[in-house]
Tab-separated table of C-alpha atoms and ligand atoms in Angstrom:
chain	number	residue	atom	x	y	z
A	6	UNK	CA	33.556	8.369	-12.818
A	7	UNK	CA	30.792	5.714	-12.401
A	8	UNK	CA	27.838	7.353	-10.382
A	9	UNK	CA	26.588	5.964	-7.650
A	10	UNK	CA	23.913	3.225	-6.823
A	11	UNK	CA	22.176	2.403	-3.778
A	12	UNK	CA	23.774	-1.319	-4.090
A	13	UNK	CA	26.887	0.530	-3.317
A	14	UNK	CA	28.624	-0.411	-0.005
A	15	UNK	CA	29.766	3.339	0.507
A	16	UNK	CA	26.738	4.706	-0.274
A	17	UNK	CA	25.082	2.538	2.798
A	18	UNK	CA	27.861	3.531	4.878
A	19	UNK	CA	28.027	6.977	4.545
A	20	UNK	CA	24.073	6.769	5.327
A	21	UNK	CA	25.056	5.067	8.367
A	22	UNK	CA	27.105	7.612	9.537
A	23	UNK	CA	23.943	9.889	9.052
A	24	UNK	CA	21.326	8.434	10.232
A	25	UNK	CA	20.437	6.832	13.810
A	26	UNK	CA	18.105	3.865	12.449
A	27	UNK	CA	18.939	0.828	10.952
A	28	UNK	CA	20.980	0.368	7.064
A	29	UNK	CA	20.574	-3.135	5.721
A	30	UNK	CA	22.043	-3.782	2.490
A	31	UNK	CA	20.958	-6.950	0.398
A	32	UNK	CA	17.878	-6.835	2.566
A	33	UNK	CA	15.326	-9.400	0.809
A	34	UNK	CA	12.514	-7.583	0.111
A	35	UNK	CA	10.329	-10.409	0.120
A	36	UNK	CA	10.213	-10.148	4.360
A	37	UNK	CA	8.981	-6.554	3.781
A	38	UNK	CA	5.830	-7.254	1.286
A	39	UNK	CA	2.949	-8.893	1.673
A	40	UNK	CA	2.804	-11.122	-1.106
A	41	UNK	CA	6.378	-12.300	0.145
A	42	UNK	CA	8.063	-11.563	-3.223
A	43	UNK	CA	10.674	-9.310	-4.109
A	44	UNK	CA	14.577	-9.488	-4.814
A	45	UNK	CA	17.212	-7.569	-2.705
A	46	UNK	CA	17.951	-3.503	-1.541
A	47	UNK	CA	19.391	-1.348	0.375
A	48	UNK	CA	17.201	-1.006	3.278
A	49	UNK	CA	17.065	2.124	5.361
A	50	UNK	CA	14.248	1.861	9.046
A	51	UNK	CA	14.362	5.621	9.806
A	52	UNK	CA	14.048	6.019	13.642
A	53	UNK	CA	13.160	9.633	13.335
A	54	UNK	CA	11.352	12.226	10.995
A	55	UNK	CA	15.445	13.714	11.157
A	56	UNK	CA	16.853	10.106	9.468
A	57	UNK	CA	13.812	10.355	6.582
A	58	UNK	CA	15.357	14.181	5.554
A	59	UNK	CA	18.949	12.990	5.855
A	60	UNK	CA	18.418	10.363	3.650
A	61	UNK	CA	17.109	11.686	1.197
A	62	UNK	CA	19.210	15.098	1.086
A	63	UNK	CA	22.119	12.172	0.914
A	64	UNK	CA	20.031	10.397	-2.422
A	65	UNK	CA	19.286	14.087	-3.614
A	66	UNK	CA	23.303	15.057	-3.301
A	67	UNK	CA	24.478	11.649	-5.110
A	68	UNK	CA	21.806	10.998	-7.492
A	69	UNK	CA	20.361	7.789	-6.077
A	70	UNK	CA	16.606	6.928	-6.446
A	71	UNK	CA	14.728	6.008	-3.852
A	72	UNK	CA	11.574	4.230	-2.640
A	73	UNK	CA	8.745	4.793	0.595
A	74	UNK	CA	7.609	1.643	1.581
A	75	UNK	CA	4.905	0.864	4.482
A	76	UNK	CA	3.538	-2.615	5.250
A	77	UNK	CA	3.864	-3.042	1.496
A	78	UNK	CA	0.077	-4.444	1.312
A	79	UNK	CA	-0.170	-2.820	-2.490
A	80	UNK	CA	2.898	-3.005	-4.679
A	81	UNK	CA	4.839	-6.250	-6.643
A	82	UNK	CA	8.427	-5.395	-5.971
A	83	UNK	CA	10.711	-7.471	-9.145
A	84	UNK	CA	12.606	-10.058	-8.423
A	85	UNK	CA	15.824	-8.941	-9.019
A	86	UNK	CA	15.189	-6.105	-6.047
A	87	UNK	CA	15.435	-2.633	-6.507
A	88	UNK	CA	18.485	-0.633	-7.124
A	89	UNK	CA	17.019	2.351	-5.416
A	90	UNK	CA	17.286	3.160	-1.604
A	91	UNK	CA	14.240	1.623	0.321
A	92	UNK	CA	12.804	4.394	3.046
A	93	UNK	CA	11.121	1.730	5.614
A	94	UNK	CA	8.083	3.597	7.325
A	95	UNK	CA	7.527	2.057	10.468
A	96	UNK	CA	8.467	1.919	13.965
A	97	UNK	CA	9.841	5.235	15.284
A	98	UNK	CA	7.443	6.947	13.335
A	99	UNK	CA	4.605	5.492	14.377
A	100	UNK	CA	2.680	7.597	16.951
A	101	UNK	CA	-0.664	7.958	17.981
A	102	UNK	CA	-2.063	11.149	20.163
A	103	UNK	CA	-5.138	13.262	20.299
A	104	UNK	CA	-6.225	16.447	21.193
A	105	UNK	CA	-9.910	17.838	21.239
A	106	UNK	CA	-11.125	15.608	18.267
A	107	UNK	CA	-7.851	15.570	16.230
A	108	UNK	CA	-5.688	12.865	16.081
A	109	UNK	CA	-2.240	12.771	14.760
A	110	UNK	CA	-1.413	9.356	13.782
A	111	UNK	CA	2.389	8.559	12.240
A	112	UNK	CA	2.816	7.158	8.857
A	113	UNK	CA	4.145	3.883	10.132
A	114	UNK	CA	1.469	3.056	12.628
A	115	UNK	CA	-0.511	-0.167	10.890
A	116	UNK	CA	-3.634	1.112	9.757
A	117	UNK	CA	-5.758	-1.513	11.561
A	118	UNK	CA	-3.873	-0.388	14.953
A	119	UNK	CA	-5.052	3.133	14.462
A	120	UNK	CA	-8.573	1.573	13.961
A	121	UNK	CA	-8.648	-0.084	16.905
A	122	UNK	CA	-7.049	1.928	19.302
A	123	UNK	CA	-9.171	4.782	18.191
A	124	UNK	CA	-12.805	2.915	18.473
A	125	UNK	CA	-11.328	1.512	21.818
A	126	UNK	CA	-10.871	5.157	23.241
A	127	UNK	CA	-14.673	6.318	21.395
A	128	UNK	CA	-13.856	8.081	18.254
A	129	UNK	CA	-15.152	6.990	14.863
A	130	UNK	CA	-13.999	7.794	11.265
A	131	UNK	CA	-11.411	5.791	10.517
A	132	UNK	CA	-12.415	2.350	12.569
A	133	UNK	CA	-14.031	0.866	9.328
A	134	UNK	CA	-10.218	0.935	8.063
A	135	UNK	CA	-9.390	-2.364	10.389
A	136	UNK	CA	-9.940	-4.513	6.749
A	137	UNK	CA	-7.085	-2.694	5.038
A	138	UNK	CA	-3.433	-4.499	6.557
A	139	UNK	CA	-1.836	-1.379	5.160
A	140	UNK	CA	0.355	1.868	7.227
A	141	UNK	CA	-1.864	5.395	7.426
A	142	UNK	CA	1.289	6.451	5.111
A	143	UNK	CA	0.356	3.730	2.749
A	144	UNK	CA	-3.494	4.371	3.241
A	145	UNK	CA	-2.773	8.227	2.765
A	146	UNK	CA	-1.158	7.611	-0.498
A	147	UNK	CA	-3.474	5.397	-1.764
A	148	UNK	CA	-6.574	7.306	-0.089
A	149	UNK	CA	-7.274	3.967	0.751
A	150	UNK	CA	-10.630	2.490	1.837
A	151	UNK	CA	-13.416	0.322	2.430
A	152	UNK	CA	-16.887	-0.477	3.356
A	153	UNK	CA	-17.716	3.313	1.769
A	154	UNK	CA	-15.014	5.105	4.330
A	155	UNK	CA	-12.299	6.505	2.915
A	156	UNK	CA	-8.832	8.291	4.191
A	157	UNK	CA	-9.970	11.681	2.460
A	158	UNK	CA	-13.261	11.631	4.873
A	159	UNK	CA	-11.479	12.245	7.856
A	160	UNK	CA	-7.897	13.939	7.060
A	161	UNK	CA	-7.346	17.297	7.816
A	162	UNK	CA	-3.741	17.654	6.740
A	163	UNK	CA	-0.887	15.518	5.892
A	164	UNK	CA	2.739	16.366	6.709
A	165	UNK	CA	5.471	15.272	4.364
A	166	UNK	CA	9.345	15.817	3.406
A	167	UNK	CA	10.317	16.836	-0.118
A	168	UNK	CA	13.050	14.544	-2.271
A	169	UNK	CA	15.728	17.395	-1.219
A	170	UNK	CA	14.705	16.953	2.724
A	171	UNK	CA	12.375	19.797	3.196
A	172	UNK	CA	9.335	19.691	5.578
A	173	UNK	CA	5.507	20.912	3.738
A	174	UNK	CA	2.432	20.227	6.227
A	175	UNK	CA	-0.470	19.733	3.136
A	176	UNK	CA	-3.671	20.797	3.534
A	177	UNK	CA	-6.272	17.966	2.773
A	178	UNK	CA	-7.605	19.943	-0.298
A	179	UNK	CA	-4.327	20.135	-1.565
A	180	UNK	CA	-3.504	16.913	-1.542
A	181	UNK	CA	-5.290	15.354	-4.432
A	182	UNK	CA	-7.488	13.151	-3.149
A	183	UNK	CA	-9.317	10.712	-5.805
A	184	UNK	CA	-10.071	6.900	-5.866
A	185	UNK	CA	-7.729	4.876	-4.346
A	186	UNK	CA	-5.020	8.071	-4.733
A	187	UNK	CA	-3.622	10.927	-4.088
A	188	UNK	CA	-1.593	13.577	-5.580
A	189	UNK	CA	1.188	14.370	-3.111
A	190	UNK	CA	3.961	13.699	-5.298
A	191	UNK	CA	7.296	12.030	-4.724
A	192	UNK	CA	7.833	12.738	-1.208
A	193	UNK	CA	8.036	10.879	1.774
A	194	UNK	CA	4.531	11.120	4.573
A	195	UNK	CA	5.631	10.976	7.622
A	196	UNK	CA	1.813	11.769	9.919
A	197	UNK	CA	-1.286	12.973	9.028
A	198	UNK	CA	-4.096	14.835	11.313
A	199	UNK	CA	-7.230	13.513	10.868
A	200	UNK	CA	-10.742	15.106	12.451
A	201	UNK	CA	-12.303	11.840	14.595
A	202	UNK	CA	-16.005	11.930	15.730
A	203	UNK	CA	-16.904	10.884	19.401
A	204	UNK	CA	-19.093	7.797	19.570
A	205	UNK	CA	-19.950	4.673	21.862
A	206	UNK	CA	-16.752	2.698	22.435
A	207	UNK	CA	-18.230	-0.373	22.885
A	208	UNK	CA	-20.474	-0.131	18.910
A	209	UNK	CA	-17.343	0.866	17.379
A	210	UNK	CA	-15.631	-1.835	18.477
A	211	UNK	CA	-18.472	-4.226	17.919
A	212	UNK	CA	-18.725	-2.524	14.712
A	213	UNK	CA	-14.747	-3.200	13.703
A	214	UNK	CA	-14.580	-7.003	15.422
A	215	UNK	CA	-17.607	-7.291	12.841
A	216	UNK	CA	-16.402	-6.227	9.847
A	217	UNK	CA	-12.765	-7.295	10.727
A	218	UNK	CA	-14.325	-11.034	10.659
A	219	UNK	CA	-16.077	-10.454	7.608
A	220	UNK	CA	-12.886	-9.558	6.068
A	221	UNK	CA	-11.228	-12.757	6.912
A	222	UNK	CA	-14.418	-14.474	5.546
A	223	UNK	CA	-14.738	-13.387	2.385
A	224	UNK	CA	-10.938	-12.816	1.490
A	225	UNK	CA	-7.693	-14.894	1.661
A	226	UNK	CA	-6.441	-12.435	4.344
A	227	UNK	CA	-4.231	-14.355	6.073
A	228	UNK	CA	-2.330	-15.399	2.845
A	229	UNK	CA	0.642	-13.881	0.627
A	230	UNK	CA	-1.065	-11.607	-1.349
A	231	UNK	CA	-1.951	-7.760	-2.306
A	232	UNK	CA	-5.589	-7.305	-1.675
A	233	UNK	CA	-7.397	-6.434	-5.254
A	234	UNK	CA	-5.136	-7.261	-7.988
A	235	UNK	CA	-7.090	-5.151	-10.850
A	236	UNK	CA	-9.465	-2.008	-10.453
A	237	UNK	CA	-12.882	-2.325	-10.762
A	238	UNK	CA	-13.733	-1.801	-14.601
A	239	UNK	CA	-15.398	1.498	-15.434
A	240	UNK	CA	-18.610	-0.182	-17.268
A	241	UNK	CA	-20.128	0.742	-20.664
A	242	UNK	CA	-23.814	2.406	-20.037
A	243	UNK	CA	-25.208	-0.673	-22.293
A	244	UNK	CA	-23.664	-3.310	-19.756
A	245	UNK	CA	-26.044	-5.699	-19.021
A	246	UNK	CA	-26.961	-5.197	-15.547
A	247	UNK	CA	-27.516	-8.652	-14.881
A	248	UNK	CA	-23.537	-9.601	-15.739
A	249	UNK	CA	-20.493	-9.547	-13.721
A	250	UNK	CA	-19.295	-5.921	-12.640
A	251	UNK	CA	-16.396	-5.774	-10.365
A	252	UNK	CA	-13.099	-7.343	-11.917
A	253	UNK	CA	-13.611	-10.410	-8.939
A	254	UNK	CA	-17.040	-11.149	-10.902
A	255	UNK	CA	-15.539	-10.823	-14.644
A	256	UNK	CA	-12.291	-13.329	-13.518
A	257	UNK	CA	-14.833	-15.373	-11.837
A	258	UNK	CA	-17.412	-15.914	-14.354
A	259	UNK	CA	-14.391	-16.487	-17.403
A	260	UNK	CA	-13.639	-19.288	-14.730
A	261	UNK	CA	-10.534	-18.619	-13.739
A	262	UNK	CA	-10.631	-19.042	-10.034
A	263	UNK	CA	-7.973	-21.722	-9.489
A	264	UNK	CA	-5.842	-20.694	-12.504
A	265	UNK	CA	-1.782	-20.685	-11.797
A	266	UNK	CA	1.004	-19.400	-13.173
A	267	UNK	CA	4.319	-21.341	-11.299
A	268	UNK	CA	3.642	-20.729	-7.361
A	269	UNK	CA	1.024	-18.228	-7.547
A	270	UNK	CA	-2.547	-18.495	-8.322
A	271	UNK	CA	-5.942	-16.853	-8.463
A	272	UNK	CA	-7.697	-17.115	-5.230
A	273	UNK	CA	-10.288	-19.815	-4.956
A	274	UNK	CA	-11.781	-17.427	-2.452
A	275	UNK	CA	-12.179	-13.874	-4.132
A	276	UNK	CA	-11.139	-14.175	-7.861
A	277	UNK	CA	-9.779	-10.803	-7.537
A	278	UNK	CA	-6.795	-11.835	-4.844
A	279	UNK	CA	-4.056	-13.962	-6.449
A	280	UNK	CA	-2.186	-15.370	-3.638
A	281	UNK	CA	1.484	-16.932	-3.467
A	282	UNK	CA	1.226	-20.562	-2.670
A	283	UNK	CA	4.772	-20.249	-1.361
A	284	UNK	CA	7.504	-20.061	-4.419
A	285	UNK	CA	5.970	-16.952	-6.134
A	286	UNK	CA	7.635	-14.952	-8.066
A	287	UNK	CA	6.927	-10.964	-9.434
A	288	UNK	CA	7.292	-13.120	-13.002
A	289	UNK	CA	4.105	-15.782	-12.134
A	290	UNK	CA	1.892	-12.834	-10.823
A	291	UNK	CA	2.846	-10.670	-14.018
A	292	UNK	CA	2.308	-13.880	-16.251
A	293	UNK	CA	-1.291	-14.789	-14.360
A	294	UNK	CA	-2.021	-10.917	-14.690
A	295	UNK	CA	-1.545	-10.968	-18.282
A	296	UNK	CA	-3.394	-13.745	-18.484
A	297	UNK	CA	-6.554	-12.879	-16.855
A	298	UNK	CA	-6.818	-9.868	-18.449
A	299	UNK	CA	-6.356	-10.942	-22.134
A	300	UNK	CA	-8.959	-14.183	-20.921
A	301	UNK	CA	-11.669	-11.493	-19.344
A	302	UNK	CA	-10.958	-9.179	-22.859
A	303	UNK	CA	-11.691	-11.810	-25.117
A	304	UNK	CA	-14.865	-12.776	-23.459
A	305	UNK	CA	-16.145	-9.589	-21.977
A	306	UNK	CA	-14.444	-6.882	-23.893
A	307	UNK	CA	-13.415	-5.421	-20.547
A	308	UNK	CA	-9.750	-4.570	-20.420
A	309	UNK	CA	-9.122	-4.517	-16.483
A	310	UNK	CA	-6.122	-2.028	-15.136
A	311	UNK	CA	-3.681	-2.862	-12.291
A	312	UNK	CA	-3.972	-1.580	-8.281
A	313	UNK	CA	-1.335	-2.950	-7.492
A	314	UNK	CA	1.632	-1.017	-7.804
A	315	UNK	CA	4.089	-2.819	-10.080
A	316	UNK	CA	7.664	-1.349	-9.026
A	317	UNK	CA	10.455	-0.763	-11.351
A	318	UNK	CA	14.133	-1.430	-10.767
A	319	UNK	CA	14.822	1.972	-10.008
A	320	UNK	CA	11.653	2.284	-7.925
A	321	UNK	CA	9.161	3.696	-10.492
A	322	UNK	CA	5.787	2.359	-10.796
A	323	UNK	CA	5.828	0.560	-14.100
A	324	UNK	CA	2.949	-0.649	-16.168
A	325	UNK	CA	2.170	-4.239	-17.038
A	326	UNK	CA	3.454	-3.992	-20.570
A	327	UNK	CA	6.740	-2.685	-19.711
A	328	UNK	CA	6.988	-5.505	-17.639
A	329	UNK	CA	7.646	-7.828	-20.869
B	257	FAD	C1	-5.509	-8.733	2.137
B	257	FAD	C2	-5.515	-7.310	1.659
B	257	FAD	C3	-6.692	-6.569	1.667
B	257	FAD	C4	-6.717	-5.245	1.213
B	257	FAD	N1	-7.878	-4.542	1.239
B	257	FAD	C5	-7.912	-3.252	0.858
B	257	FAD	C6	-9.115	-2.481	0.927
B	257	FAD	O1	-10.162	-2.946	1.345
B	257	FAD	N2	-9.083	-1.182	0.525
B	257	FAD	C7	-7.944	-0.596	0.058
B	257	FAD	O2	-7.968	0.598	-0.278
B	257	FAD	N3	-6.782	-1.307	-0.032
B	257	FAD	C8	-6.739	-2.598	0.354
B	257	FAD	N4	-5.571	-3.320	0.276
B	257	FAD	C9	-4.379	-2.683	-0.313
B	257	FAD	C10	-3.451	-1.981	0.701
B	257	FAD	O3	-3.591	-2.547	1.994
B	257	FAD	C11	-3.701	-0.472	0.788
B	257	FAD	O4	-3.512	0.163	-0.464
B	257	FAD	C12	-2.760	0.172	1.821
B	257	FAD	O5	-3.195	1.459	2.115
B	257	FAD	C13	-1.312	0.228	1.364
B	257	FAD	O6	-0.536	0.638	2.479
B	257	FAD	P1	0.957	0.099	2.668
B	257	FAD	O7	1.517	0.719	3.871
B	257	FAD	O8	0.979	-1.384	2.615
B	257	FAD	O9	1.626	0.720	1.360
B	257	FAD	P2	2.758	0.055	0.464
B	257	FAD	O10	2.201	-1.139	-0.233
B	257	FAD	O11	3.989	-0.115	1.249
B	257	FAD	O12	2.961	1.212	-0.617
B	257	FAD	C14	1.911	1.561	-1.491
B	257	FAD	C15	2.266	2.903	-2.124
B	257	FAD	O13	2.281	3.889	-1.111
B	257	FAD	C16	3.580	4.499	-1.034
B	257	FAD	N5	3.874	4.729	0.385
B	257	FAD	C17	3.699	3.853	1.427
B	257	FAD	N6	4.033	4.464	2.574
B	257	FAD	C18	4.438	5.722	2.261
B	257	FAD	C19	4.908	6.836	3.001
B	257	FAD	N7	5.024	6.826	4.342
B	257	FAD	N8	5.248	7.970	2.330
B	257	FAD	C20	5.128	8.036	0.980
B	257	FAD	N9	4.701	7.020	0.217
B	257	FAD	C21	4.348	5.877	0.861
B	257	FAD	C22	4.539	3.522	-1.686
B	257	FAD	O14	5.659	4.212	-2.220
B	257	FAD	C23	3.646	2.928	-2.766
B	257	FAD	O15	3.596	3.789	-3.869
B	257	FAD	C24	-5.522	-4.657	0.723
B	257	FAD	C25	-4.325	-5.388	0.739
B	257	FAD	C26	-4.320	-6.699	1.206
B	257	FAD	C27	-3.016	-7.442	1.227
């Protein structure tokens, strides 16, 4: 008997007879990244923490991979889609309450939402996170970050559901919190409680408009693209301290700013943002990737490693060289 795939037509049905949100099959998944590249799935938008468990007791039962997507601000989906079931994180599990200094904010609420609506009512901690167009799952997963504020500051427990549908509420230390990660495993977040601090309304949201603009200055925000492309390099203790450090300052000085591979192309903004000028494919930002990184090697003997997720047919992360 052939097993069953996610591109099957009765596998999305019988999910649809499970579940109360939405089951799109050949669903481009170029409409749900923001680099505006990637190749068809089977698309499930849970309504409910309940649709999240069925579906993936359902992929558990018949052996069918699957994937958790948010605003997908940090991954390269392939061009040929995935052939794994997509678990949408958005509306429906997006909520946002508080009680005495905690806040329990849903995976799919937008990151920069949660910001705002949080400085707006007088609590600080995560406000500085109105840069980062990613969902609290997302930022959760990737501790995400910026201007020295991080999701692991201010989260007090995340609550997730296993691969075979269970419920686990994880403490923060538990969770495996380092750089621009976490450990949480293969499971699906659905909300996290996070500890806010109460401050003046109107300077946080001074503070957020501010750095919010300062974003959009120094950044092609408003383009296709993933945010960083490569980590910053861990440097040699002999580096000269005068010479490029972050990856954006070793592209830049090899002078690649400008460089393309078919419809995508390294920002002429931030050297570290390659943005789709509208054709892109997962093939030109793997080719430019390669590229850039064998161009900075040769000159700076820095080898610079991914952040952006690259995702596998079956929904994997995969490394550049697998990639061909
Ligand atoms: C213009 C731009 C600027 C950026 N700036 C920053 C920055 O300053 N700092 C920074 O840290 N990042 C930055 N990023 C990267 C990105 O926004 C963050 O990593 C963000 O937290 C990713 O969230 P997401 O919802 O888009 O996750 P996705 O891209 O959808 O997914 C990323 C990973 O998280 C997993 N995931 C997502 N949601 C869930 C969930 N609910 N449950 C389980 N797993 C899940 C996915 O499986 C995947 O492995 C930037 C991106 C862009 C496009």
């Amino acid at each position: 008997m052939t097993p069953t795939t996610a591109r099957d037509s009765g596998f999305a049905a019988a999910l649809r007879s499970q579940v109360r949100g939405d089951v799109r099959e050949h669903e481009p998944l170029s409409r749900w990244s923001t680099y505006r590249i990637g190749g068809p799935a089977t698309v499930l938008f849970p309504s409910t923490a309940e649709d999240v468990a069925a579906a993936l007791r359902r992929c558990s039962v018949v052996g069918v991979p699957w994937f958790a997507l948010g605003l997908g601000s940090n991954l390269l989906f392939p061009d040929a889609g995935l052939d794994a079931l997509v678990i949408r994180i958005g509306k429906g599990l997006d909520q946002l309450t508080e009680r005495n200094g905690e806040w329990v904010l849903g995976a799919g609420l937008p990151a920069p939402l949660a910001a705002k609506r949080t400085a707006a009512a007088g609590w600080g901690g995560i406000h500085k996170m109105v840069g980062v167009p990613g969902s609290v799952g997302g930022g959760i997963v990737m501790n995400a970050g910026c201007h020295g504020a991080e999701w692991r500051d201010v989260v007090k427990s995340v609550h997730t559901v296993d691969a075979q549908g269970h419920d686990h509420l994880v403490a923060a230390a538990q969770a495996g919190f380092t750089y621009r990660r976490s450990d949480l495993g293969h499971v699906v977040v659905l909300s996290t409680t996070v500890t806010l601090q109460q401050e003046d309304a109107a300077r946080l949201e001074e503070e957020t408009e501010s750095l919010y603009r300062w974003r959009k200055e120094g950044t092609p925000f408003n383009q296709p693209c993933c945010g960083s492309v490569f980590k910053n390099p861990v440097l040699a203790r002999d580096h000269d301290p005068a010479g490029p450090r972050t990856s954006g300052q070793f592209i830049e000085a090899t002078g690649l700013k400008g460089l393309r591979a078919g419809g995508v192309k390294v920002s002429s903004m931030h050297a570290n943002y390659f943005v789709n000028t509208g054709d892109g494919t997962a093939a030109n930002v793997l080719d430019l990737m390669k590229t850039v990184r064998s161009r900075v090697a040769e000159q700076w003997g820095v080898t610079l490693e991914p952040e952006v997720k690259l995702i596998g047919s079956d929904g994997g992360v995969t490394t550049m060289d697998e990639r061909g």
